[in-house]
Rosetta silent file (secondary structure, phi, psi, omega in degrees, C-alpha in Angstrom):
SEQUENCE: XXXXXXXXXXXXXXXXXXXXXXXXXXXXXXXXXXXXXXXXXXXXXXXXXXXXXXXXXXXXXXXXXXXXXXXXXXXXXXXXXXXXXXXXXXXXXXXXXXXXXXXXXXXXXXXXXXXXXXXXXXXXXXXXXXXXXXXXXXXXXXXXXXXXXXXXXXXXXXXXXXXXXXXXXXXXXXXXXXXXXXXXXXXXXXXXXXXXXXXXXXXXXXXXXXXXXXXXXXXXXXXXXXXXXXXXXXXXXXXXXXXXXXXXXXXXXXXXXXXXXXXXXXXXXXXXXXXXXXXXXXXXXXXXXXXXXXXXXXXXXXXXXXXXXXXXXXXXXXXXXXXXXXXXXXXXXXXXXXXXX
SCORE:     score description
SCORE:     0.000 S_00000001
   1 L     0.000  131.280 -178.669   -9.567   25.908  -15.679 S_00000001
   2 L   -73.262  174.816 -179.831   -8.752   28.950  -13.607 S_00000001
   3 L   -69.693  156.587 -176.927   -5.489   30.567  -13.280 S_00000001
   4 L   -45.906  123.302 -179.132   -2.700   28.943  -11.234 S_00000001
   5 L   -76.776  155.931 -177.134   -3.594   28.955   -7.524 S_00000001
   6 L   -76.401  167.802 -176.384   -1.193   30.190   -4.840 S_00000001
   7 L   -69.035  143.993 -166.451    0.516   27.781   -2.568 S_00000001
   8 L   -85.367  162.006 -178.004   -1.816   26.373    0.093 S_00000001
   9 H   -63.731  -35.101 -176.232   -1.748   26.999    3.782 S_00000001
  10 H   -62.217  -35.019  179.984   -1.112   23.418    4.564 S_00000001
  11 H   -75.568  -36.488 -172.733    2.075   23.337    2.603 S_00000001
  12 H   -68.719  -32.648 -176.626    3.280   26.708    4.030 S_00000001
  13 H   -76.086  -16.736 -177.287    2.768   25.215    7.603 S_00000001
  14 L   -67.860  149.917 -173.414    4.952   22.185    6.885 S_00000001
  15 L   -69.308  122.984  177.677    8.419   22.201    8.372 S_00000001
  16 L   -70.007  -20.569  178.740   10.976   23.457    5.871 S_00000001
  17 L   -87.353    0.402 -171.560   13.772   21.447    7.564 S_00000001
  18 L  -148.132   84.657  175.960   12.113   18.027    7.267 S_00000001
  19 L   -67.750  143.559  174.370   10.765   17.009    3.839 S_00000001
  20 L   -67.286  -44.931  173.462    8.503   13.999    3.789 S_00000001
  21 E  -121.026  133.149  173.269   10.122   12.886    0.588 S_00000001
  22 E  -133.897  116.026  175.276   13.593   13.662   -0.535 S_00000001
  23 E  -100.281  124.000 -172.161   14.895   12.391   -3.854 S_00000001
  24 E  -131.035  102.261  174.224   18.627   13.330   -4.029 S_00000001
  25 E    52.827   52.205 -179.167   20.656   13.090   -7.365 S_00000001
  26 E   -86.002  139.070  167.090   19.244    9.737   -8.491 S_00000001
  27 E  -113.344  136.467  173.438   20.385    8.117  -11.832 S_00000001
  28 E  -134.431  132.909 -178.146   18.261    5.286  -13.271 S_00000001
  29 E  -131.160  136.342 -178.562   19.022    3.126  -16.214 S_00000001
  30 E  -130.628  159.688 -179.896   16.806    0.293  -17.616 S_00000001
  31 L    89.468  170.720  172.235   17.039   -2.410  -20.203 S_00000001
  32 L  -139.818  113.181    1.456   19.882   -4.395  -21.794 S_00000001
  33 L   -61.205  154.161 -176.995   21.909   -2.708  -22.881 S_00000001
  34 L   -68.071  133.577  173.410   21.166   -0.177  -20.085 S_00000001
  35 E  -111.002  125.531  174.049   19.608    2.972  -21.275 S_00000001
  36 E   -58.625  130.079 -179.833   19.641    6.067  -19.087 S_00000001
  37 E  -113.548  -47.099  171.468   16.233    7.125  -17.987 S_00000001
  38 E  -116.494  133.939  179.289   16.731    9.493  -15.081 S_00000001
  39 E  -126.517  118.549  175.615   19.806   11.646  -14.611 S_00000001
  40 E    49.161   43.683 -172.804   20.686   13.483  -11.559 S_00000001
  41 E   -87.204  128.945  174.018   17.064   14.024  -10.444 S_00000001
  42 E  -130.199  143.718 -176.721   16.415   15.752   -7.041 S_00000001
  43 E  -165.317  148.498  179.336   13.025   16.610   -5.619 S_00000001
  44 E  -130.129  148.239  174.915   11.457   17.261   -2.275 S_00000001
  45 E  -138.003  130.185 -177.995    7.871   16.934   -1.009 S_00000001
  46 L  -112.428  163.364 -178.229    6.667   18.124    2.369 S_00000001
  47 L   -56.788  136.254  178.105    3.589   17.084    4.333 S_00000001
  48 L    80.137   12.951 -175.733    0.429   18.787    3.178 S_00000001
  49 L  -110.261  135.757  166.152    2.074   19.668   -0.203 S_00000001
  50 E  -109.659  127.241 -174.891    1.108   18.733   -3.681 S_00000001
  51 E  -119.399  124.406  178.584    3.962   18.666   -6.131 S_00000001
  52 E   -90.357  148.770  176.346    3.402   18.182   -9.884 S_00000001
  53 E  -121.489  107.801 -175.261    5.747   16.439  -12.230 S_00000001
  54 E  -115.156  156.056  176.647    5.199   17.443  -15.846 S_00000001
  55 L   164.160  164.820 -178.554    6.878   16.491  -19.134 S_00000001
  56 L   -79.630  170.807 -178.423    6.046   14.883  -22.373 S_00000001
  57 L   -62.260  130.025 -179.945    5.723   11.080  -23.013 S_00000001
  58 L    98.355   -3.932 -176.280    9.086    9.421  -22.590 S_00000001
  59 L   -71.529  -18.152 -175.339   10.518   12.088  -20.146 S_00000001
  60 L   106.711    8.908 -178.134   10.807    9.550  -17.287 S_00000001
  61 H   -58.265  -48.975 -177.088    7.771   10.470  -15.227 S_00000001
  62 H   -65.274  -39.575 -176.396    6.584    6.922  -14.633 S_00000001
  63 H   -65.711  -37.785  176.925   10.086    5.671  -13.962 S_00000001
  64 H   -62.648  -44.796 -178.740   10.452    8.400  -11.223 S_00000001
  65 H   -63.837  -38.875 -178.073    7.230    7.302   -9.643 S_00000001
  66 H   -70.403  -28.715  179.445    8.265    3.614   -9.658 S_00000001
  67 H   -77.203  -44.429  177.709   11.769    4.607   -8.110 S_00000001
  68 H   -60.810  -33.347  179.306   10.025    6.595   -5.267 S_00000001
  69 H   -75.620  -23.053 -178.538    7.861    3.558   -4.584 S_00000001
  70 L   101.741    5.002  178.592   10.909    1.208   -4.520 S_00000001
  71 L   -77.018  -25.526  179.713    9.967   -0.671   -7.656 S_00000001
  72 L  -125.251  141.031 -175.514   13.067    0.508   -9.416 S_00000001
  73 L  -107.316  128.064  179.795   16.440    0.889   -7.703 S_00000001
  74 L   -74.553  146.918  177.162   18.645    3.860   -8.689 S_00000001
  75 L   -72.041  -26.377 -177.218   22.203    3.394   -9.774 S_00000001
  76 E  -151.792  158.838  178.229   23.270    6.519   -7.852 S_00000001
  77 E    83.276 -172.869 -170.249   21.668    8.854   -5.375 S_00000001
  78 E  -149.817  144.446  168.448   19.026    8.104   -2.643 S_00000001
  79 E  -118.438  126.301 -177.082   15.355    8.327   -2.067 S_00000001
  80 E  -112.243  134.173  172.068   14.339    9.174    1.548 S_00000001
  81 E  -119.240  114.472 -178.295   10.940    8.925    3.147 S_00000001
  82 L    54.914   41.460  178.021   10.656   10.833    6.486 S_00000001
  83 L    81.670    1.294 -177.721   14.502   10.742    6.672 S_00000001
  84 E  -100.130  119.129  179.729   14.791    6.977    6.115 S_00000001
  85 E   -69.145  108.421 -174.401   16.729    5.889    2.981 S_00000001
  86 L   -98.717  -12.449  176.619   14.362    3.509    1.187 S_00000001
  87 L   -73.305  -12.367  176.491   16.184    3.210   -2.078 S_00000001
  88 L   -99.997    8.601 -178.122   18.781    0.976   -0.562 S_00000001
  89 L   -82.406  150.099  167.190   16.284   -1.513    0.901 S_00000001
  90 L  -150.797  165.174  170.527   15.932   -5.042   -0.579 S_00000001
  91 H    64.832 -134.396 -173.622   14.534   -8.357    0.201 S_00000001
  92 H   -66.668  -31.920 -176.381   12.670   -8.589    3.533 S_00000001
  93 H   -74.389  -27.048  176.335   13.462   -5.026    4.446 S_00000001
  94 H   -72.742  -38.543  179.972   11.856   -3.662    1.266 S_00000001
  95 H   -63.661  -46.779 -174.463    8.787   -5.888    1.929 S_00000001
  96 H   -63.839  -39.914 -176.658    8.542   -4.735    5.509 S_00000001
  97 H   -67.092  -37.961  177.555    8.683   -1.031    4.279 S_00000001
  98 H   -60.904  -46.193 -174.970    5.830   -1.697    1.728 S_00000001
  99 H   -63.995  -20.940  172.711    3.737   -3.259    4.382 S_00000001
 100 H   -63.323  -29.530 -177.579    3.745   -0.054    6.415 S_00000001
 101 L    74.555   15.614 -176.207    1.815    1.588    3.652 S_00000001
 102 L   -73.860  -17.023  173.697    3.589    4.909    4.105 S_00000001
 103 E  -125.847  128.596  178.910    4.018    5.378    0.291 S_00000001
 104 E  -133.145  146.588 -175.742    1.137    4.447   -1.932 S_00000001
 105 E  -102.607  144.659  167.840    0.650    4.576   -5.743 S_00000001
 106 E  -121.550  123.930 -171.213   -2.541    5.617   -7.568 S_00000001
 107 L   -92.164  162.574 -175.871   -2.330    4.268  -11.132 S_00000001
 108 L   -64.302  -43.805 -172.105   -3.296    5.831  -14.489 S_00000001
 109 L  -116.299  105.577 -175.592   -5.995    3.380  -15.592 S_00000001
 110 H   -66.187  -27.532 -178.866   -8.359    2.566  -12.788 S_00000001
 111 H   -68.945  -46.296 -176.692  -10.027   -0.301  -14.673 S_00000001
 112 H   -76.156  -24.955  176.919   -6.769   -2.156  -15.329 S_00000001
 113 H   -88.093   -4.860  176.159   -5.416   -1.621  -11.803 S_00000001
 114 L  -103.224  137.174  174.943   -8.439   -3.072   -9.997 S_00000001
 115 L   -68.773  112.998 -173.169   -8.944   -6.793   -9.875 S_00000001
 116 L   -63.625  -15.830 -176.395  -12.099   -7.445  -11.843 S_00000001
 117 L   -97.150   -0.368  178.941  -13.021  -10.524   -9.712 S_00000001
 118 L  -109.584  147.519  174.515  -12.948   -8.738   -6.318 S_00000001
 119 E   -72.161  168.787  175.493  -15.571   -6.549   -4.816 S_00000001
 120 H   -57.298  -45.462  176.537  -14.826   -2.941   -3.957 S_00000001
 121 H   -55.480  -42.057  173.665  -14.678   -3.930   -0.318 S_00000001
 122 H   -68.317  -39.205  178.680  -12.044   -6.587   -0.927 S_00000001
 123 H   -62.516  -49.442 -173.160   -9.955   -4.298   -3.110 S_00000001
 124 H   -72.240  -30.122 -177.182   -9.920   -1.470   -0.632 S_00000001
 125 H   -85.346   -1.995 -178.502   -9.485   -3.860    2.354 S_00000001
 126 H   -56.136  -51.150 -177.979   -6.434   -5.673    0.781 S_00000001
 127 H   -61.747  -51.386  173.008   -3.851   -3.536    2.398 S_00000001
 128 H   -55.383  -35.375  175.871   -5.188   -3.811    5.885 S_00000001
 129 H   -65.338  -45.157  175.686   -5.553   -7.561    5.431 S_00000001
 130 H   -55.511  -30.407 -179.296   -1.903   -7.829    4.504 S_00000001
 131 L   -84.076    4.091  179.763   -1.226   -5.859    7.622 S_00000001
 132 L    59.205   32.041  172.718   -3.222   -8.459    9.590 S_00000001
 133 L   -68.602  134.380  178.495   -5.849   -5.932   10.725 S_00000001
 134 L   -57.398  156.296 -169.282   -8.776   -7.776   12.347 S_00000001
 135 H   -60.169  -47.258 -176.502  -11.854   -8.199   10.147 S_00000001
 136 H   -62.501  -42.702  177.007  -14.136   -5.912   12.064 S_00000001
 137 H   -66.251  -35.732 -177.776  -11.597   -3.082   12.138 S_00000001
 138 H   -62.697  -42.748 -179.525  -10.838   -3.645    8.497 S_00000001
 139 H   -57.203  -42.485 -179.089  -14.497   -3.265    7.584 S_00000001
 140 H   -71.166  -32.042  177.154  -14.543    0.089    9.405 S_00000001
 141 H   -66.914  -38.316 -179.538  -11.382    1.245    7.681 S_00000001
 142 H   -61.350  -48.784  179.187  -12.867    0.348    4.307 S_00000001
 143 H   -58.364  -46.572  179.605  -16.093    2.335    5.025 S_00000001
 144 H   -61.431  -40.335  177.282  -14.100    5.283    6.269 S_00000001
 145 H   -63.818  -42.195 -179.005  -11.823    5.302    3.152 S_00000001
 146 H   -62.064  -44.556  177.451  -14.872    5.097    0.947 S_00000001
 147 H   -60.957  -41.632  178.492  -16.383    8.011    2.737 S_00000001
 148 H   -58.776  -35.419 -177.456  -13.195   10.087    2.416 S_00000001
 149 L   -94.145   11.346  173.287  -13.176    9.717   -1.302 S_00000001
 150 L    77.814   30.837  174.302  -16.921   10.657   -1.566 S_00000001
 151 L  -115.592  139.411 -178.143  -18.356    7.154   -2.129 S_00000001
 152 L   -74.358  148.098  176.481  -21.357    5.650   -0.416 S_00000001
 153 H   -61.166  -10.669  179.966  -20.803    2.392    1.338 S_00000001
 154 H   -69.982  -16.678  176.150  -23.321    0.696   -0.858 S_00000001
 155 H   -78.805   -4.971 -169.468  -20.617    0.406   -3.628 S_00000001
 156 H   -68.789  -23.389 -172.894  -18.575   -1.857   -1.349 S_00000001
 157 H   -98.822    5.259 -177.758  -20.380   -5.051   -2.581 S_00000001
 158 L   -94.914  155.351  172.295  -19.990   -4.137   -6.374 S_00000001
 159 E   -86.226  156.642  177.161  -17.234   -5.264   -8.834 S_00000001
 160 H   -48.592  -39.282 -176.492  -15.153   -2.714  -10.746 S_00000001
 161 H   -75.482   -4.051  177.679  -17.059   -3.324  -13.971 S_00000001
 162 H  -101.237    8.846  177.930  -20.332   -2.352  -12.227 S_00000001
 163 L  -126.756  166.133 -170.060  -19.257    1.113  -11.373 S_00000001
 164 L   -81.817  167.373 -179.904  -18.375    4.245  -13.480 S_00000001
 165 H   -58.710  -42.438  176.967  -14.856    5.335  -14.420 S_00000001
 166 H   -58.614  -38.716 -179.066  -14.982    8.180  -11.922 S_00000001
 167 H   -76.836  -30.117  175.348  -16.012    5.879   -9.175 S_00000001
 168 H   -66.680  -39.294  175.600  -13.278    3.367  -10.090 S_00000001
 169 H   -65.601  -38.720  177.512  -10.656    6.079   -9.695 S_00000001
 170 H   -61.756  -43.583  173.421  -12.115    6.975   -6.353 S_00000001
 171 H   -54.957  -48.289 -179.770  -11.903    3.269   -5.348 S_00000001
 172 H   -61.209  -41.212  177.088   -8.152    3.375   -6.405 S_00000001
 173 H   -66.489  -39.432  179.292   -7.641    6.339   -4.157 S_00000001
 174 H   -61.539  -46.175  178.000   -9.559    4.717   -1.395 S_00000001
 175 H   -57.326  -35.895 -174.464   -7.339    1.611   -1.646 S_00000001
 176 H   -78.217  -29.680 -176.434   -4.275    3.903   -1.463 S_00000001
 177 H  -101.766   -6.824 -177.009   -5.330    5.901    1.722 S_00000001
 178 L   -61.083  -26.461 -177.180   -6.981    3.127    3.701 S_00000001
 179 L  -100.418   13.857  172.005   -3.809    2.241    5.578 S_00000001
 180 L    73.885   49.481  178.451   -2.947    5.808    6.489 S_00000001
 181 L   -63.127  159.291  170.503    0.011    6.689    4.015 S_00000001
 182 L  -100.088  -23.318 -179.955    2.091    9.712    4.451 S_00000001
 183 E  -128.447  131.946  170.275    2.792   10.034    0.620 S_00000001
 184 E  -112.583  130.982  175.597    0.605    9.445   -2.380 S_00000001
 185 E  -113.252  116.400 -175.640    2.281    9.173   -5.791 S_00000001
 186 E  -109.796  109.793 -179.484   -0.475    9.579   -8.445 S_00000001
 187 E   -90.654  100.388  174.706    0.692    8.541  -12.027 S_00000001
 188 L    58.468   53.455 -166.396   -1.513   10.283  -14.545 S_00000001
 189 L   -77.736   -9.174 -178.406   -4.560    9.834  -12.179 S_00000001
 190 L  -126.040   11.465 -172.190   -7.088   11.701  -14.417 S_00000001
 191 L   -76.039  -23.165  177.430   -5.926   11.129  -17.950 S_00000001
 192 L   -87.590    6.618 -172.726   -8.423    8.247  -18.431 S_00000001
 193 L  -112.098  159.518  176.561  -11.383   10.338  -17.257 S_00000001
 194 L   -82.412  173.644 -173.560  -13.713   12.768  -18.909 S_00000001
 195 H   -54.088  -42.411 -177.695  -13.622   16.486  -18.013 S_00000001
 196 H   -66.281  -53.002 -179.715  -16.293   16.366  -15.272 S_00000001
 197 H   -71.301  -24.968  176.142  -14.653   13.415  -13.432 S_00000001
 198 H   -62.032  -48.667 -175.364  -11.183   14.773  -13.949 S_00000001
 199 H   -65.100  -32.765  178.961  -12.151   17.970  -12.031 S_00000001
 200 H   -67.466  -38.826 -175.245  -13.850   15.870   -9.234 S_00000001
 201 H   -74.478  -35.541  177.553  -10.707   13.723   -8.752 S_00000001
 202 H   -64.475  -47.336 -176.890   -8.366   16.787   -8.765 S_00000001
 203 H   -66.894  -36.316  174.790  -10.516   18.467   -6.024 S_00000001
 204 H   -50.764  -48.872 -171.901  -10.532   15.132   -4.101 S_00000001
 205 H   -66.416  -36.323  174.965   -6.710   15.013   -4.047 S_00000001
 206 H   -64.391  -44.204 -178.267   -6.739   18.662   -2.706 S_00000001
 207 H   -65.615  -43.945 -179.709   -9.219   17.812   -0.030 S_00000001
 208 H   -58.022  -41.095 -175.882   -7.299   14.688    1.058 S_00000001
 209 H   -69.800  -32.284 -179.879   -3.990   16.510    1.489 S_00000001
 210 H   -69.864  -44.129 -173.371   -5.798   19.091    3.647 S_00000001
 211 H   -79.564  -33.309 -176.192   -7.781   16.655    5.770 S_00000001
 212 H   -99.316  -17.538 -171.898   -5.048   14.010    6.086 S_00000001
 213 L    61.839   36.329  178.526   -1.913   16.261    5.888 S_00000001
 214 L   -94.426  158.080  170.725   -0.279   13.892    3.456 S_00000001
 215 E   -87.378  142.440 -179.400    2.216   14.795    0.705 S_00000001
 216 E  -130.382  125.068  171.865    0.971   14.189   -2.883 S_00000001
 217 E  -100.936  121.283  174.885    3.077   13.768   -6.083 S_00000001
 218 E  -110.931  111.061 -177.272    0.902   14.223   -9.229 S_00000001
 219 E   -95.295  128.258 -177.410    2.681   13.029  -12.433 S_00000001
 220 E  -159.828  154.695  169.894    0.988   14.431  -15.571 S_00000001
 221 L   -97.177   -4.606 -172.386    1.541   15.618  -19.084 S_00000001
 222 L  -100.933  100.436  178.555   -1.374   18.038  -18.579 S_00000001
 223 H   -65.184  -33.307  178.443   -0.408   21.377  -17.124 S_00000001
 224 H   -59.842  -39.757  179.629   -4.073   22.491  -16.933 S_00000001
 225 H   -66.374  -27.172  179.789   -4.712   19.650  -14.469 S_00000001
 226 H   -91.999  -19.504 -172.250   -2.032   20.811  -12.082 S_00000001
 227 H   -54.089  -37.048 -176.796   -2.578   24.603  -12.361 S_00000001
 228 L   -93.460   -7.967 -173.349   -5.339   24.719   -9.828 S_00000001
 229 L  -124.293  -24.575 -176.135   -4.157   22.235   -7.147 S_00000001
 230 L   -71.115  139.804  170.816   -0.301   22.048   -7.241 S_00000001
 231 L   -91.841  -35.321  177.990    1.814   24.139   -4.851 S_00000001
 232 E  -132.352  165.018  179.105    5.010   23.378   -6.761 S_00000001
 233 E  -144.701  138.963  177.970    5.882   21.892  -10.094 S_00000001
 234 E  -120.808  133.556 -174.827    8.992   20.240  -11.461 S_00000001
 235 E  -104.899  118.458 -172.897    9.538   19.996  -15.290 S_00000001
 236 E  -106.005  132.172  175.150   11.100   16.758  -16.515 S_00000001
 237 E  -142.010  118.228  178.309   12.694   16.461  -19.928 S_00000001
 238 L    54.752   42.976  175.351   14.688   13.460  -21.139 S_00000001
 239 L    87.288   -1.492  173.898   15.318   12.282  -17.669 S_00000001
 240 E  -118.770  148.690  174.860   16.396   15.649  -16.098 S_00000001
 241 E   -87.155  120.180 -178.397   14.516   18.191  -14.171 S_00000001
 242 E   -95.817  -22.923  179.809   15.118   21.417  -16.079 S_00000001
 243 E  -154.823  137.548  163.673   13.036   23.672  -13.918 S_00000001
 244 E  -147.389  157.435 -177.055   11.115   23.613  -10.669 S_00000001
 245 E   167.393 -171.380 -177.952    9.477   26.139   -8.315 S_00000001
 246 E   -66.430  140.394 -166.782    6.106   27.336   -7.170 S_00000001
 247 H   -63.908  -33.331  177.924    3.530   26.504   -9.763 S_00000001
 248 H   -67.885  -42.600 -179.254    2.244   30.026  -10.274 S_00000001
 249 H   -65.404  -47.623 -177.676    5.697   31.425  -10.869 S_00000001
 250 H   -58.114  -44.318 -175.639    6.742   28.615  -13.152 S_00000001
 251 H   -77.441  -36.808 -178.840    3.654   28.742  -15.407 S_00000001
 252 H   -85.320  -20.709 -171.966    3.462   32.553  -15.544 S_00000001
 253 L  -147.585   64.286 -178.631    7.172   33.268  -15.844 S_00000001
 254 L   -60.105  139.514  174.258    9.065   30.098  -17.192 S_00000001
 255 L  -102.018  -11.041  176.364   12.903   30.352  -17.002 S_00000001
 256 L  -108.840  140.843  177.470   13.587   27.368  -19.200 S_00000001
 257 H   -61.637  -26.986  177.301   12.661   27.370  -22.920 S_00000001
 258 H   -67.897  -47.493  177.828   11.204   23.836  -22.605 S_00000001
 259 H   -62.947  -33.137  171.528    8.824   24.946  -19.873 S_00000001
 260 H   -60.750  -39.728  176.875    7.830   27.916  -21.981 S_00000001
 261 H   -70.240  -30.803  169.519    7.076   25.580  -24.798 S_00000001
 262 H   -65.481  -45.130 -179.966    4.909   23.424  -22.582 S_00000001
 263 H   -66.024  -38.657 -179.827    2.968   26.364  -21.376 S_00000001
 264 H   -65.765  -20.968  179.685    2.515   27.718  -24.884 S_00000001
 265 L   -98.185    9.063 -176.131    1.139   24.343  -25.948 S_00000001
 266 L  -119.701   80.885 -177.762   -1.332   24.145  -23.081 S_00000001
 267 L   -60.798  -22.748 -176.447   -4.459   26.309  -23.789 S_00000001
 268 L   -72.378  -14.661  178.238   -6.120   24.994  -20.616 S_00000001
 269 L   -87.493   90.399 -173.296   -3.759   26.965  -18.432 S_00000001
 270 L   -81.001  157.736 -175.407   -5.728   30.192  -18.402 S_00000001
 271 L    83.143   -4.763  176.965   -4.413   33.491  -17.161 S_00000001
 272 L  -111.359  125.617 -176.370   -1.067   32.763  -18.554 S_00000001
 273 L  -119.872  101.392 -177.259    0.295   34.808  -21.549 S_00000001
 274 L  -110.332 -156.735  179.549    3.620   33.372  -22.625 S_00000001
 275 L   -78.310  160.616  176.073    5.701   33.425  -25.703 S_00000001
 276 L   -74.631  156.287  176.749    4.355   32.102  -29.044 S_00000001
 277 H   -63.221  -37.626 -178.921    5.043   28.652  -30.279 S_00000001
 278 H   -60.722  -28.103 -177.689    6.745   30.047  -33.357 S_00000001
 279 H   -81.932  -21.069 -172.588    9.240   31.836  -31.202 S_00000001
 280 H  -104.960    0.215  176.160   10.072   28.828  -29.171 S_00000001
 281 L  -109.113  125.662 -179.809   10.603   26.393  -31.974 S_00000001
 282 L   -65.613  149.539  175.930   13.879   26.392  -34.128 S_00000001
 283 L   -68.501  -20.604  179.794   13.556   26.886  -37.873 S_00000001
 284 L  -161.249 -174.363  179.290   15.838   23.864  -38.311 S_00000001
 285 L   -63.264  131.510 -174.434   18.210   21.559  -36.501 S_00000001
 286 L   -68.256  -26.208  179.182   20.279   23.551  -33.973 S_00000001
 287 L    84.056   -1.260  177.878   23.474   21.521  -34.615 S_00000001
 288 L  -102.083  124.946 -176.761   24.075   21.454  -30.809 S_00000001
 289 L  -132.268  161.494 -175.987   24.216   18.012  -29.243 S_00000001
 290 L    66.451  177.193 -175.193   25.169   16.681  -25.822 S_00000001
 291 L    58.236 -110.640 -170.371   25.269   18.706  -22.534 S_00000001
 292 L   -70.491  127.072 -174.416   21.974   20.416  -22.198 S_00000001
 293 L   -68.692  -18.457 -176.658   19.313   17.830  -22.976 S_00000001
 294 L   -98.612   -1.897 -174.029   17.009   20.370  -24.652 S_00000001
 295 H   -55.163  -39.606 -174.021   19.761   21.914  -26.919 S_00000001
 296 H   -70.585  -14.177  175.546   18.808   19.943  -30.040 S_00000001
 297 H  -113.801    3.203 -169.613   15.236   21.572  -29.905 S_00000001
 298 L  -104.037  122.608 -179.352   16.085   24.988  -28.554 S_00000001
 299 L   -74.236    0.016 -178.393   16.263   28.029  -30.869 S_00000001
 300 L  -107.486    1.210 -177.973   18.388   29.798  -28.264 S_00000001
 301 L   -68.726  143.191  174.111   21.104   27.148  -28.126 S_00000001
 302 L  -127.910  175.669 -179.332   24.730   28.146  -28.547 S_00000001
 303 H   -58.483  -23.034 -178.472   28.044   26.257  -28.462 S_00000001
 304 H   -70.874  -21.654  178.333   27.967   26.820  -24.715 S_00000001
 305 H   -75.768   -2.538  173.789   25.020   24.395  -24.449 S_00000001
 306 H   -75.589   -0.052  173.488   27.168   21.520  -25.493 S_00000001
 307 L  -113.765  125.888 -172.525   28.126   21.465  -21.835 S_00000001
 308 L   -54.542  125.992 -175.958   25.443   20.349  -19.353 S_00000001
 309 L   -77.626  148.140  171.113   24.353   23.619  -17.374 S_00000001
 310 L   -72.305  149.154  175.331   24.568   23.683  -13.586 S_00000001
 311 L   -71.396  110.797  179.784   21.201   24.184  -11.876 S_00000001
 312 E   -83.622  138.525  179.581   20.923   27.806  -10.940 S_00000001
 313 E  -110.958  121.193  178.302   19.046   28.644   -7.722 S_00000001
 314 E  -130.859  100.895 -176.665   17.186   31.843   -7.252 S_00000001
 315 L    66.787 -118.382  174.775   14.999   31.926   -4.095 S_00000001
 316 L  -107.908   25.159  175.375   12.677   28.894   -4.514 S_00000001
 317 E  -109.805  143.498  177.297   13.164   28.641   -8.253 S_00000001
 318 E  -129.804  136.182 -176.525   15.646   26.173   -9.900 S_00000001
 319 E  -149.742  140.747  178.664   16.504   26.203  -13.590 S_00000001
 320 L  -109.674   78.610 -178.679   19.036   24.263  -15.705 S_00000001
 321 L  -157.342  132.358  174.484   19.783   26.615  -18.554 S_00000001
 322 L   -61.887  -25.361 -170.608   22.845   28.626  -19.738 S_00000001
 323 L  -119.374   27.999 -175.466   20.647   31.316  -21.074 S_00000001
 324 L   -60.022  -29.505 -179.540   17.820   31.636  -18.535 S_00000001
 325 L   -85.569  -13.618 -171.046   18.389   35.383  -18.163 S_00000001
 326 L  -118.360  -18.862 -174.493   18.650   36.170  -21.833 S_00000001
 327 H   -69.467  -30.240  177.209   16.444   33.841  -23.845 S_00000001
 328 H   -54.797  -45.266 -176.428   13.081   35.662  -22.949 S_00000001
 329 H   -69.173  -41.214  175.002   14.322   38.847  -24.641 S_00000001
 330 H   -55.801  -45.971 -177.578   15.551   36.800  -27.639 S_00000001
 331 H   -65.637  -41.208  177.054   12.079   35.100  -27.924 S_00000001
 332 H   -65.192  -31.719 -178.867   10.401   38.600  -27.884 S_00000001
 333 H   -71.818  -40.076 -179.995   12.663   39.833  -30.708 S_00000001
 334 H   -58.564  -48.002 -174.897   11.743   36.640  -32.772 S_00000001
 335 H   -59.027  -44.517 -178.295    7.973   37.421  -32.131 S_00000001
 336 H   -66.094  -31.874 -174.397    8.442   41.016  -33.322 S_00000001
 337 H   -73.092  -38.972 -176.593   10.354   39.843  -36.508 S_00000001
 338 H   -72.069  -32.636  177.420    7.534   37.368  -37.205 S_00000001
 339 H   -66.048  -35.056 -177.977    4.894   40.070  -36.684 S_00000001
 340 H   -96.048    0.429 -176.808    6.638   42.365  -39.210 S_00000001
 341 L   -89.311    0.000    0.000    7.645   39.646  -41.536 S_00000001
């Protein structure tokens, strides 16, 4: 994987005043008794922009995707698509919004997310059918969608079990784009694929955002997958966004210790030379709980971290850390001590 790519022209051309997706201060709790999953999460995505969401398993990435799509309703905050609050919709209004197809999900496992008893044509054409698109026009839309994702129309008559894993994921994306969405939310779209198919699908997402002008959210635990295609990245840990900003800046110069830990653990992010894992892991329990969600794992935590840090804004970078300005030098001292120890 090459070094993180610069922000793309399509994203730069998008209006800074009108985000396609705006997630504003949402809280989400699930289960009984209710367990907090997302806390005060804010995020924007503009037309023609790819935004990555990274974090380890259990950080709340999939719940965020489901909340954006309207499958989960936040306790607090709002999700807006093209300025319209969709997180408050329910019943017939929510169904009507989903029928517009403006927001579409691409799932992690293409085999499990495709009906094994339907042909590719029926799967891709299901959205237009729900929208009562006439059969002839629906067939044209299906062929066009398959072409856009790099599939020959000859696969239209096959079942999901008769095509490869990479082709199945392309079918999943064709199903998502056939109705002309404004936003794609991709939940671990390449984790079930081999390296060759992974790169093909990532390039496809980049091509689609350029050709269609859509916004794309890519949720992943793999920084290497995002390094070459994302414009911005948000880092999620235990339900909070601890850092976000341009992907090149965040990966090359992380301002939050957790981001630095992710980068140090991701050898596929080439061209990035961060702090060592030894300097970013505490020797034992920090003894700091509450407040900052990362304090219990942070070697730089102090009593100040018992209070949740405010998100500091510096240009187009955001970081929630009391010691954002000082921990990198402390990490360097730890590395020197380890080198001489």
